[in-house]
């Protein structure tokens, strides 16, 4: 024992492999009965009626699951509903004057905007009327190319109101990416904005949108939101319409929400494109909305009275499901922040949690590792005691980052839910229920009740506990994607060919394959190891990049690590480690040796890194995922591939230069 209580605490946390949900949390949790797993199992698929019951239906459904044409599963067939009605209208009586969205702009000298449910309802109606004025009809795909401004969720809900599916393209994506997606979806309408703020600078956005439109094969009516005011005057073309004009022309207009079939498309979302060609994932109205609403309630523990904050971008599926549709369907207050966590200072998020008394925070491991790197003094300077639950999504979280989050943000009082899911799954799939299961840092947890998730070998047989295998989902679920837009064939080949009997009409013969590797422990807890293609082959041994990364990030002084395979004449592949140090630590020789020794100890000499490259940053996509493909190119000394979806393209050259120094 040392004299420093903080050191003891760190040591105690370090040794703890499992944490019980805090008692005061369990007492108030939306779900706290462990029997839920058995009940759902005994009652499948009718167990999902409860999720559908969280919504208001215009027409009740006839059938929970129609599995007559696998893998084209359909949910809640015969039912009709409208997503904007569920997110807005039905809350007006009781919560009309409560905040639906608390929007915080990046500039600190600018007024934040609160939209009550009544105000949000009003503007959604006015803009829905404006969209109709432009000619938008049910089933027309409307593309939204916008940063984190309130008009983005308003536009989504306006589209949903009139039955027009939206397709949101990340504002950070290139003009080319916009054009590809608009052409693929044959989208004749675009909603964008003049620009936005990033780390204090006003960035132009409309010019980029116009560049993209130059590559679109058909005419497009474009709506432009004025975010920057006088800071940027964009040129106005003949097909451009000011958002403010459309809304003003429809002041006070109400638009009857269009009843949609449960299986009608709610939106299209192109996956982030970390791997290959973008895929137009189709989500429908009844199943998707039920899924995100139920998981928001059961996993994020959302109550109407909460001030819930998901810090993701709405241009990513997490923002669709867990900033907009799930939280608003539950009538809660959803926080939306425009900027980056380090502007103007590295405590911006904690200042917001403090000022708004946020009750939940849902963020990504990459952000948590950045907070760790910056140091615990930033959260310590604020009162975070309003927080009741913490969540992560997007990547595996290593135990050290998990524990840092648990301790320095949650004060050991908040459960942490590590949620595994994908654009394709619509919502969460593998995670603990925070009021039920114990938490094991580094492991997402068991599949949610009613799901059949297995870890299998190449033949589809369950692997032994603790051994790496492939994650599969062996039964359909309401939030699942229905197809890839206009490409049923690719839908089947991409997700259903690996483990299914594709000639069979029996739904039990169809297995969904998300292309992630994972392992499972004796309690059925699943640790996701990362993408299947993130596996190295060193002298015939298969090594998961994530396991090596996790060992490296466990070394004091290391904030973040990315491991890739570089070509090696003898071994086939060799381990290349790119490492970011924590603030206050020098990237020196002793640290390098410590990293190499730690990997050898944790995994074995076979995993010994060939090179450890210290770098100030890693190439990442907008959703915070490391672009390992680029790091591989660097390791192999090859020309760099496409960097158009990168958040920080310059960094690639810097890293390449430091590899050259080695
Ligand atoms: P693309 O499919 O175009 O390559 P993407 O897979 O990065 O893009 P998303 O759907 O946003 O797009 O990400 C889902 C993937 O993120 C999962 O398949 C998994 O690899 C990873 N992931 C998400 N959450 C977790 C988690 N909690 N633990 C481990 N991995 C996670
Ligand atoms: Mg994916």
XYZ file of C-alpha atoms and ligand atoms in Angstrom:
694
model
C 0.000 0.000 0.000
C 1.265 3.471 -0.753
C 0.505 6.751 0.990
C -1.208 8.124 -2.049
C -4.918 7.167 -2.064
C -5.051 7.749 -5.812
C -2.354 5.186 -6.444
C -4.235 2.638 -4.324
C -7.392 3.328 -6.238
C -5.625 2.852 -9.563
C -4.155 -0.397 -8.285
C -7.533 -1.638 -7.096
C -9.194 -0.753 -10.395
C -6.337 -2.347 -12.283
C -6.938 -5.677 -10.595
C -10.702 -5.683 -10.898
C -12.003 -7.698 -13.838
C -15.724 -7.290 -13.190
C -17.874 -4.543 -11.717
C -21.385 -4.772 -10.317
C -23.966 -2.230 -11.482
C -24.258 0.492 -8.815
C -27.146 -0.219 -6.450
C -28.739 3.216 -6.716
C -28.754 2.762 -10.485
C -30.383 -0.668 -10.360
C -33.128 0.618 -8.071
C -34.353 3.062 -10.672
C -33.380 1.218 -13.873
C -35.893 0.740 -16.689
C -34.856 -2.907 -16.851
C -33.616 -4.670 -13.731
C -35.178 -8.124 -13.826
C -32.636 -10.775 -14.892
C -35.488 -13.050 -16.021
C -35.875 -10.903 -19.119
C -33.449 -13.165 -21.010
C -35.435 -16.330 -20.352
C -38.762 -14.641 -20.913
C -37.725 -13.342 -24.316
C -36.316 -16.729 -25.271
C -39.525 -18.530 -24.295
C -41.629 -16.048 -26.180
C -39.736 -15.466 -29.416
C -40.548 -13.613 -31.719
C -43.601 -12.291 -29.825
C -41.154 -10.847 -27.265
C -40.694 -7.932 -29.680
C -44.324 -6.864 -29.306
C -43.217 -4.905 -26.250
C -40.796 -2.889 -28.376
C -43.503 -2.124 -30.935
C -45.847 -1.170 -28.084
C -43.531 1.692 -27.178
C -44.758 3.371 -30.370
C -48.079 4.798 -31.510
C -49.435 2.965 -34.550
C -52.044 4.344 -36.961
C -52.907 0.812 -37.938
C -52.012 -2.203 -35.761
C -49.760 -4.850 -37.326
C -51.056 -8.345 -38.192
C -47.852 -10.291 -37.787
C -44.722 -9.780 -35.681
C -42.354 -11.546 -38.065
C -42.870 -12.643 -41.625
C -40.022 -15.036 -42.352
C -41.493 -16.602 -45.471
C -38.783 -15.282 -47.803
C -35.417 -15.371 -46.033
C -33.181 -13.416 -45.783
C -35.766 -10.750 -46.664
C -37.332 -10.801 -43.224
C -40.222 -8.431 -42.515
C -41.400 -7.134 -39.155
C -44.739 -5.885 -37.840
C -46.311 -6.386 -41.257
C -49.671 -4.790 -41.917
C -48.959 -2.077 -39.351
C -48.831 1.616 -40.213
C -47.168 4.487 -38.415
C -45.258 7.721 -38.887
C -41.838 8.295 -37.336
C -42.157 12.072 -36.964
C -45.523 11.618 -35.244
C -43.855 9.238 -32.791
C -40.913 11.583 -32.216
C -42.978 14.757 -31.882
C -46.782 14.962 -31.983
C -47.516 12.360 -29.359
C -45.435 14.233 -26.765
C -47.087 17.614 -27.288
C -49.793 17.296 -24.619
C -47.509 16.334 -21.783
C -44.117 17.608 -22.874
C -44.821 20.386 -25.373
C -42.944 22.951 -23.293
C -40.041 20.667 -22.386
C -36.818 20.724 -24.354
C -36.610 18.190 -27.162
C -33.218 19.371 -28.422
C -30.624 21.402 -26.578
C -28.297 22.594 -29.293
C -24.879 23.977 -28.412
C -22.920 25.748 -31.130
C -19.168 25.590 -31.205
C -18.468 29.331 -30.726
C -18.754 30.087 -27.017
C -19.944 33.647 -27.604
C -23.006 32.482 -29.504
C -26.374 31.780 -27.879
C -27.271 28.097 -27.594
C -30.665 27.085 -28.939
C -33.345 25.174 -27.081
C -36.135 23.606 -29.118
C -39.104 22.559 -27.045
C -41.218 19.735 -28.424
C -43.799 22.362 -29.503
C -41.147 24.450 -31.264
C -39.528 21.476 -32.930
C -42.930 20.234 -34.054
C -43.726 23.633 -35.518
C -40.504 23.955 -37.508
C -40.629 20.360 -38.732
C -44.143 21.002 -40.030
C -43.161 24.245 -41.726
C -40.154 22.662 -43.375
C -42.150 19.582 -44.399
C -44.547 21.971 -46.153
C -41.518 23.680 -47.743
C -40.233 20.350 -49.053
C -43.605 19.668 -50.613
C -43.474 23.108 -52.260
C -40.269 21.963 -53.936
C -42.030 18.881 -55.222
C -40.845 16.248 -52.742
C -43.272 13.338 -52.562
C -43.468 10.134 -50.545
C -40.648 7.716 -51.478
C -38.395 10.406 -53.021
C -34.916 10.081 -51.527
C -33.751 13.396 -50.037
C -30.006 13.768 -49.434
C -28.850 15.692 -46.369
C -25.268 16.925 -46.453
C -25.061 18.863 -43.231
C -22.929 19.251 -40.129
C -24.307 19.245 -36.589
C -26.856 22.053 -36.925
C -30.424 21.776 -35.573
C -31.777 21.945 -39.113
C -30.324 18.451 -39.683
C -32.673 16.581 -37.309
C -35.440 18.978 -38.363
C -34.912 17.998 -41.996
C -34.811 14.290 -41.116
C -38.105 14.523 -39.251
C -39.665 16.673 -41.997
C -38.744 13.990 -44.537
C -40.136 11.277 -42.278
C -43.347 13.269 -41.893
C -44.070 13.235 -45.615
C -42.777 9.707 -46.165
C -39.634 10.737 -48.055
C -36.624 8.606 -47.059
C -33.541 10.607 -46.131
C -29.971 9.770 -46.932
C -27.564 11.641 -44.669
C -24.015 12.072 -45.966
C -21.336 13.103 -43.455
C -20.497 16.789 -43.851
C -16.833 15.806 -43.672
C -17.077 13.548 -46.706
C -15.748 14.779 -50.023
C -17.678 16.211 -52.956
C -17.065 12.925 -54.786
C -18.546 10.905 -51.944
C -21.654 13.108 -52.096
C -21.997 12.675 -55.862
C -21.561 8.887 -55.698
C -24.271 8.573 -53.070
C -26.727 10.930 -54.801
C -26.297 9.099 -58.097
C -26.641 5.695 -56.472
C -29.885 6.688 -54.757
C -31.142 8.733 -57.735
C -31.739 11.545 -55.268
C -33.162 14.762 -56.749
C -33.156 16.842 -53.575
C -30.278 18.072 -51.448
C -30.348 19.918 -48.144
C -27.067 21.473 -47.157
C -25.702 24.627 -45.550
C -23.368 27.512 -46.288
C -20.741 26.384 -43.810
C -20.000 25.655 -40.174
C -17.511 26.247 -37.408
C -14.589 23.993 -36.667
C -12.079 24.900 -33.941
C -13.027 28.531 -34.209
C -12.807 28.815 -37.990
C -15.763 29.274 -40.308
C -15.505 26.526 -42.939
C -17.199 26.793 -46.300
C -19.466 23.902 -47.110
C -21.729 25.020 -49.949
C -18.824 25.226 -52.402
C -18.039 21.573 -51.668
C -21.706 20.636 -52.123
C -21.700 22.448 -55.484
C -18.585 20.530 -56.521
C -20.394 17.328 -55.679
C -23.498 18.400 -57.610
C -21.352 18.915 -60.688
C -20.890 15.144 -60.654
C -24.593 14.326 -60.289
C -26.222 13.149 -63.494
C -29.686 14.709 -62.979
C -31.139 18.067 -61.841
C -31.185 18.650 -58.111
C -33.194 21.143 -56.085
C -30.949 22.350 -53.262
C -31.988 23.865 -49.944
C -29.323 25.909 -48.171
C -29.333 26.572 -44.435
C -27.623 29.800 -43.426
C -25.324 28.810 -40.564
C -22.589 31.416 -40.952
C -24.607 34.571 -41.599
C -22.365 37.277 -43.026
C -19.209 35.240 -42.532
C -19.717 33.542 -45.870
C -21.858 34.554 -48.836
C -22.314 31.608 -51.101
C -23.202 31.992 -54.750
C -26.829 31.165 -55.417
C -27.690 29.027 -58.412
C -31.052 28.705 -60.140
C -31.875 25.483 -58.248
C -30.875 26.887 -54.833
C -33.507 27.710 -52.213
C -32.935 29.365 -48.845
C -34.092 27.225 -45.945
C -35.347 30.313 -44.093
C -37.514 31.361 -47.058
C -39.155 27.948 -47.339
C -39.955 27.923 -43.631
C -41.181 31.544 -43.601
C -43.463 30.910 -46.582
C -45.129 28.146 -44.565
C -45.352 29.868 -41.212
C -47.829 28.106 -38.952
C -48.666 25.430 -41.565
C -49.278 21.933 -40.298
C -48.667 18.874 -42.405
C -50.598 15.724 -41.663
C -48.066 12.935 -40.944
C -48.211 10.378 -43.756
C -49.063 6.871 -42.555
C -46.265 4.563 -43.639
C -46.311 0.803 -43.851
C -44.087 -0.754 -41.219
C -41.855 -2.038 -44.013
C -41.658 1.273 -45.914
C -38.163 2.740 -46.024
C -37.484 5.336 -43.324
C -33.968 6.106 -44.461
C -30.956 5.027 -46.374
C -27.497 5.225 -44.826
C -24.293 4.595 -46.663
C -21.791 2.892 -44.334
C -18.707 4.864 -43.487
C -16.661 3.218 -46.187
C -13.741 2.008 -44.098
C -13.875 -1.092 -46.267
C -14.543 -1.032 -49.997
C -17.505 0.421 -51.907
C -20.117 2.251 -49.845
C -23.210 0.186 -49.127
C -26.666 1.804 -49.122
C -28.166 0.254 -46.014
C -31.979 0.365 -46.066
C -33.878 0.744 -42.808
C -37.637 0.605 -42.489
C -40.150 2.461 -40.362
C -41.712 -0.049 -37.959
C -38.863 -2.415 -37.134
C -36.110 0.195 -36.948
C -38.114 2.634 -34.845
C -39.195 -0.105 -32.438
C -35.606 -1.302 -32.112
C -33.982 2.057 -31.396
C -36.756 3.102 -29.034
C -36.594 -0.136 -27.051
C -32.779 -0.150 -26.827
C -32.771 3.541 -25.837
C -35.026 2.634 -22.973
C -33.460 -0.678 -21.928
C -29.754 0.032 -22.474
C -29.379 3.810 -22.243
C -32.030 3.860 -19.509
C -33.628 6.963 -21.003
C -36.553 8.582 -19.168
C -38.495 11.601 -20.443
C -37.070 13.746 -17.613
C -33.464 13.040 -18.610
C -31.020 15.308 -20.346
C -29.347 12.713 -22.454
C -26.257 13.330 -24.550
C -24.824 11.283 -27.362
C -21.743 13.048 -28.683
C -21.673 11.237 -32.038
C -22.268 12.956 -35.354
C -25.729 12.562 -36.878
C -23.973 11.760 -40.155
C -23.208 8.405 -38.578
C -25.796 5.741 -37.697
C -25.228 6.335 -33.972
C -26.573 9.852 -34.350
C -29.615 8.670 -36.331
C -30.552 6.023 -33.789
C -29.400 7.571 -30.531
C -29.551 11.357 -30.963
C -32.687 11.576 -33.074
C -35.063 8.625 -33.389
C -34.663 6.665 -30.141
C -34.438 9.523 -27.628
C -37.115 11.681 -29.262
C -39.512 8.750 -29.525
C -39.164 8.458 -25.755
C -39.885 12.185 -25.314
C -36.608 12.997 -23.598
C -34.222 15.947 -24.007
C -31.459 15.171 -26.480
C -28.294 17.289 -26.432
C -26.550 18.146 -29.683
C -23.107 19.763 -29.854
C -21.709 21.273 -33.038
C -18.003 21.293 -32.343
C -14.982 19.330 -31.211
C -14.246 18.291 -27.613
C -11.064 20.381 -27.419
C -12.453 23.747 -28.426
C -11.914 26.267 -26.996
C -10.346 24.082 -24.265
C -9.994 20.391 -23.582
C -12.789 20.506 -21.030
C -15.582 21.538 -23.400
C -17.575 18.320 -22.968
C -17.305 18.448 -19.187
C -18.370 22.056 -19.170
C -21.469 21.049 -21.146
C -22.278 18.059 -18.885
C -21.952 20.398 -15.900
C -23.986 23.272 -17.378
C -26.836 21.081 -18.661
C -26.810 18.490 -15.873
C -26.551 15.695 -18.400
C -27.746 12.347 -17.095
C -26.224 10.026 -19.731
C -23.189 10.306 -21.964
C -22.760 8.037 -24.985
C -19.467 8.436 -26.823
C -16.701 6.523 -28.638
C -13.511 4.815 -27.394
C -11.415 7.070 -29.616
C -12.779 10.094 -27.721
C -12.168 8.416 -24.375
C -8.562 7.695 -25.295
C -8.138 11.351 -26.257
C -9.559 12.437 -22.863
C -7.105 10.064 -21.167
C -4.248 11.526 -23.130
C -5.223 15.077 -22.157
C -5.399 14.160 -18.474
C -7.967 13.787 -15.720
C -7.611 17.401 -14.554
C -10.056 18.504 -17.273
C -13.064 16.484 -16.066
C -11.970 17.015 -12.458
C -12.539 20.754 -12.846
C -16.286 20.219 -13.355
C -19.233 18.815 -11.458
C -20.218 15.653 -13.345
C -22.411 14.241 -10.591
C -25.570 14.562 -12.721
C -24.361 11.591 -14.815
C -26.158 8.308 -14.206
C -24.943 6.143 -17.102
C -22.034 6.070 -19.551
C -21.859 4.344 -22.903
C -19.398 3.623 -25.700
C -19.728 2.484 -29.291
C -17.727 2.227 -32.480
C -14.690 0.143 -31.628
C -13.504 -2.250 -28.995
C -12.599 -0.369 -25.815
C -9.501 -1.598 -24.023
C -9.846 -2.202 -20.265
C -7.579 0.679 -19.320
C -9.683 3.239 -21.206
C -12.863 1.648 -19.867
C -11.627 2.017 -16.287
C -10.501 5.574 -16.850
C -14.002 6.440 -18.149
C -15.636 4.608 -15.248
C -13.508 6.363 -12.671
C -12.814 9.869 -13.958
C -16.132 10.548 -15.691
C -18.521 8.261 -13.827
C -16.924 8.562 -10.377
C -17.471 4.781 -10.042
C -21.182 5.523 -9.715
C -22.336 4.968 -13.290
C -22.623 1.714 -15.189
C -20.708 1.706 -18.479
C -22.412 0.054 -21.439
C -20.023 -1.047 -24.197
C -22.405 -1.494 -27.101
C -21.506 -3.530 -30.171
C -23.586 -2.896 -33.255
C -23.349 -1.649 -36.844
C -25.045 0.571 -39.389
C -26.628 -2.617 -40.672
C -28.085 -3.731 -37.329
C -29.937 -0.428 -36.848
C -29.296 -0.396 -33.124
C -27.471 -2.100 -30.286
C -26.956 -5.871 -30.322
C -24.344 -6.959 -27.796
C -24.085 -5.123 -24.491
C -24.872 -5.596 -20.843
C -28.238 -4.379 -19.629
C -26.974 -1.767 -17.162
C -29.494 -2.605 -14.457
C -28.982 -6.365 -14.756
C -25.559 -7.672 -15.671
C -22.108 -7.196 -14.210
C -19.654 -5.289 -16.350
C -16.354 -6.711 -17.567
C -14.095 -4.014 -18.975
C -13.036 -4.837 -22.520
C -15.967 -7.156 -23.103
C -19.201 -5.779 -24.559
C -21.279 -8.370 -22.727
C -23.974 -10.876 -23.667
C -26.277 -10.422 -26.647
C -29.432 -8.473 -25.845
C -32.449 -10.583 -24.835
C -34.113 -12.280 -27.791
C -30.951 -12.295 -29.913
C -29.070 -15.409 -30.927
C -25.442 -14.371 -31.345
C -22.750 -17.025 -31.656
C -18.993 -17.114 -31.973
C -18.127 -19.747 -34.535
C -15.238 -21.164 -36.546
C -15.024 -21.205 -40.345
C -17.476 -24.110 -40.466
C -20.038 -22.317 -38.363
C -19.441 -24.488 -35.288
C -19.201 -22.742 -31.913
C -15.598 -22.125 -30.843
C -14.266 -22.987 -27.410
C -14.470 -20.361 -24.705
C -11.649 -17.877 -24.953
C -10.735 -18.773 -28.544
C -11.058 -16.263 -31.368
C -13.816 -16.897 -33.882
C -16.362 -15.110 -36.038
C -19.426 -13.358 -34.706
C -22.711 -14.432 -36.281
C -26.346 -13.548 -35.667
C -28.472 -16.652 -36.060
C -31.960 -15.191 -35.905
C -33.516 -12.049 -37.402
C -34.326 -8.992 -35.269
C -36.629 -6.006 -35.893
C -33.883 -3.377 -36.392
C -32.014 -5.298 -39.074
C -31.308 -3.806 -42.479
C -33.788 -5.020 -45.089
C -31.493 -4.893 -48.085
C -28.829 -2.795 -49.766
C -30.506 -0.105 -51.792
C -31.354 -1.373 -55.221
C -29.035 -4.330 -54.789
C -30.664 -7.407 -53.239
C -27.949 -9.570 -54.714
C -25.133 -7.759 -52.954
C -27.203 -7.794 -49.741
C -27.260 -11.586 -49.845
C -23.640 -12.025 -50.894
C -22.295 -9.432 -48.458
C -24.027 -10.587 -45.276
C -25.722 -13.939 -45.777
C -23.541 -16.118 -47.968
C -20.798 -17.125 -45.538
C -22.795 -19.211 -43.058
C -26.215 -19.713 -44.656
C -27.658 -22.398 -46.829
C -28.604 -19.913 -49.512
C -30.794 -22.424 -51.364
C -33.012 -22.993 -48.376
C -36.443 -21.492 -47.658
C -36.124 -22.393 -43.999
C -35.389 -19.224 -42.007
C -33.300 -21.276 -39.542
C -30.789 -21.918 -42.328
C -30.012 -18.225 -42.671
C -27.230 -16.673 -40.614
C -26.208 -13.018 -40.650
C -22.460 -12.420 -40.805
C -21.285 -8.955 -39.740
C -17.626 -9.659 -40.601
C -16.325 -9.085 -37.099
C -14.088 -11.398 -35.082
C -14.866 -12.091 -31.420
C -14.422 -14.460 -28.514
C -16.763 -15.548 -25.757
C -16.123 -16.410 -22.093
C -17.676 -18.887 -19.651
C -20.446 -16.395 -18.772
C -21.380 -15.827 -22.383
C -19.716 -12.404 -22.479
C -18.513 -11.440 -25.920
C -15.296 -9.562 -26.584
C -15.302 -8.136 -30.072
C -11.829 -8.319 -31.573
C -12.462 -6.124 -34.581
C -13.007 -6.697 -38.243
C -12.218 -10.040 -39.730
C -9.664 -8.441 -42.014
C -7.836 -6.915 -39.039
C -6.108 -10.208 -38.421
C -2.381 -10.635 -39.095
C -0.624 -13.751 -40.209
C 2.847 -13.802 -38.645
C 4.821 -16.930 -39.472
C 1.592 -18.855 -39.767
C 0.172 -17.564 -36.471
C -3.026 -15.571 -36.608
C -2.938 -12.505 -34.386
C -5.773 -10.036 -33.810
C -4.636 -6.430 -34.137
C -6.924 -5.486 -31.293
C -5.282 -7.817 -28.795
C -1.863 -6.405 -29.541
C -3.209 -2.865 -29.403
C -4.849 -3.545 -26.093
C -1.532 -4.750 -24.640
C 0.278 -1.669 -25.913
C -2.346 0.727 -24.595
C -1.881 -0.907 -21.191
C 1.671 0.498 -21.005
C 1.805 3.622 -18.831
C 2.406 6.641 -21.026
C 0.668 5.211 -24.092
C -2.573 6.911 -25.076
C -3.444 5.123 -28.291
C -2.053 2.477 -30.605
C -2.783 1.034 -34.012
C -1.270 -2.218 -35.183
C -1.054 -3.368 -38.783
C 0.781 -6.017 -40.728
C 3.682 -5.023 -42.933
C 5.154 -7.363 -45.501
C 8.077 -9.428 -44.192
C 10.240 -11.712 -46.333
C 10.576 -14.387 -43.683
C 7.511 -14.117 -41.493
C 4.984 -13.239 -44.190
C 3.692 -10.390 -42.122
C 5.326 -8.440 -39.315
C 3.727 -6.364 -36.589
C 3.961 -2.601 -37.071
C 2.784 -0.537 -34.114
C 1.903 3.141 -34.380
C 1.775 4.747 -30.966
C 0.541 8.042 -29.545
C 1.928 8.960 -26.122
C -0.004 10.557 -23.310
C 0.661 14.228 -22.694
C 3.680 14.517 -20.406
C 5.405 11.331 -21.659
C 8.349 11.363 -24.053
C 8.342 8.991 -26.986
C 11.783 7.670 -26.032
C 13.786 4.460 -26.221
C 12.807 3.099 -22.758
C 9.132 3.485 -23.674
C 9.726 1.718 -26.980
C 11.417 -1.178 -25.181
C 8.675 -1.312 -22.595
C 6.079 -1.581 -25.363
C 7.950 -4.387 -27.107
C 8.452 -6.311 -23.842
C 4.817 -5.872 -22.855
C 3.574 -7.294 -26.158
C 5.937 -10.249 -25.822
C 4.741 -10.914 -22.284
C 1.058 -10.552 -23.096
C 0.847 -12.448 -26.378
C 4.180 -14.135 -27.005
C 7.429 -13.519 -28.839
C 5.663 -14.160 -32.136
C 3.791 -10.867 -31.697
C 6.986 -8.860 -31.040
C 6.617 -5.585 -33.008
C 9.033 -5.198 -35.894
C 8.722 -1.435 -35.565
C 7.225 0.951 -33.037
C 6.512 4.285 -34.669
C 5.647 7.221 -32.428
C 3.196 9.597 -34.034
C 1.231 12.639 -32.828
C -2.008 11.425 -34.471
C -3.498 8.499 -36.377
C -5.424 8.662 -39.637
C -9.104 8.412 -38.762
C -12.443 8.469 -40.457
C -15.081 10.955 -39.413
C -16.621 8.384 -37.122
C -13.290 8.031 -35.351
C -12.146 4.713 -36.769
C -8.482 4.190 -37.468
C -7.817 3.727 -41.198
C -5.518 0.724 -40.856
C -5.442 0.300 -44.621
C -3.417 3.528 -44.913
C -1.061 2.500 -42.135
C -0.466 -0.766 -43.958
C 0.429 1.158 -47.090
C 2.920 3.165 -45.048
C 4.395 0.030 -43.471
C 4.803 -1.482 -46.919
C 6.209 1.704 -48.379
C 3.414 1.757 -50.952
C 1.652 4.676 -52.569
C -1.194 5.843 -50.352
C -4.705 4.873 -51.376
C -7.863 6.931 -51.198
C -7.783 9.398 -48.305
C -11.002 11.233 -49.221
C -13.019 10.095 -46.228
C -10.285 10.938 -43.716
C -10.768 13.460 -40.973
C -7.074 14.399 -40.878
C -5.528 13.652 -44.302
C -2.260 15.531 -43.645
C -1.283 13.188 -40.873
C -0.614 10.352 -43.298
C 2.378 12.139 -44.820
C 3.710 13.005 -41.370
C 3.544 9.373 -40.283
C 5.131 8.185 -43.510
C 7.960 10.631 -42.859
C 8.561 9.312 -39.325
C 8.646 5.715 -40.565
C 11.348 6.856 -42.969
C 13.302 8.286 -40.002
C 13.408 4.970 -38.242
P -17.844 -0.019 -43.404
O -18.807 -1.125 -43.125
O -18.224 0.826 -44.550
O -16.455 -0.507 -43.483
P -17.940 0.654 -40.593
O -18.056 -0.816 -40.371
O -16.834 1.387 -39.928
O -17.879 0.971 -42.154
P -20.150 1.200 -38.795
O -21.386 0.463 -39.148
O -20.323 2.566 -38.271
O -19.301 1.342 -40.135
O -19.303 0.418 -37.739
C -19.639 -0.864 -37.266
C -18.399 -1.605 -36.843
O -17.755 -0.939 -35.745
C -18.667 -2.984 -36.305
O -18.799 -3.925 -37.332
C -17.439 -3.236 -35.428
O -16.329 -3.634 -36.197
C -17.167 -1.870 -34.844
N -17.791 -1.696 -33.507
C -18.875 -0.962 -33.201
N -19.135 -0.975 -31.884
C -18.208 -1.764 -31.312
C -17.938 -2.189 -29.957
N -18.667 -1.782 -28.925
N -16.902 -3.040 -29.765
C -16.142 -3.447 -30.796
N -16.333 -3.074 -32.075
C -17.350 -2.234 -32.343
Mg -19.066 -2.251 -41.401
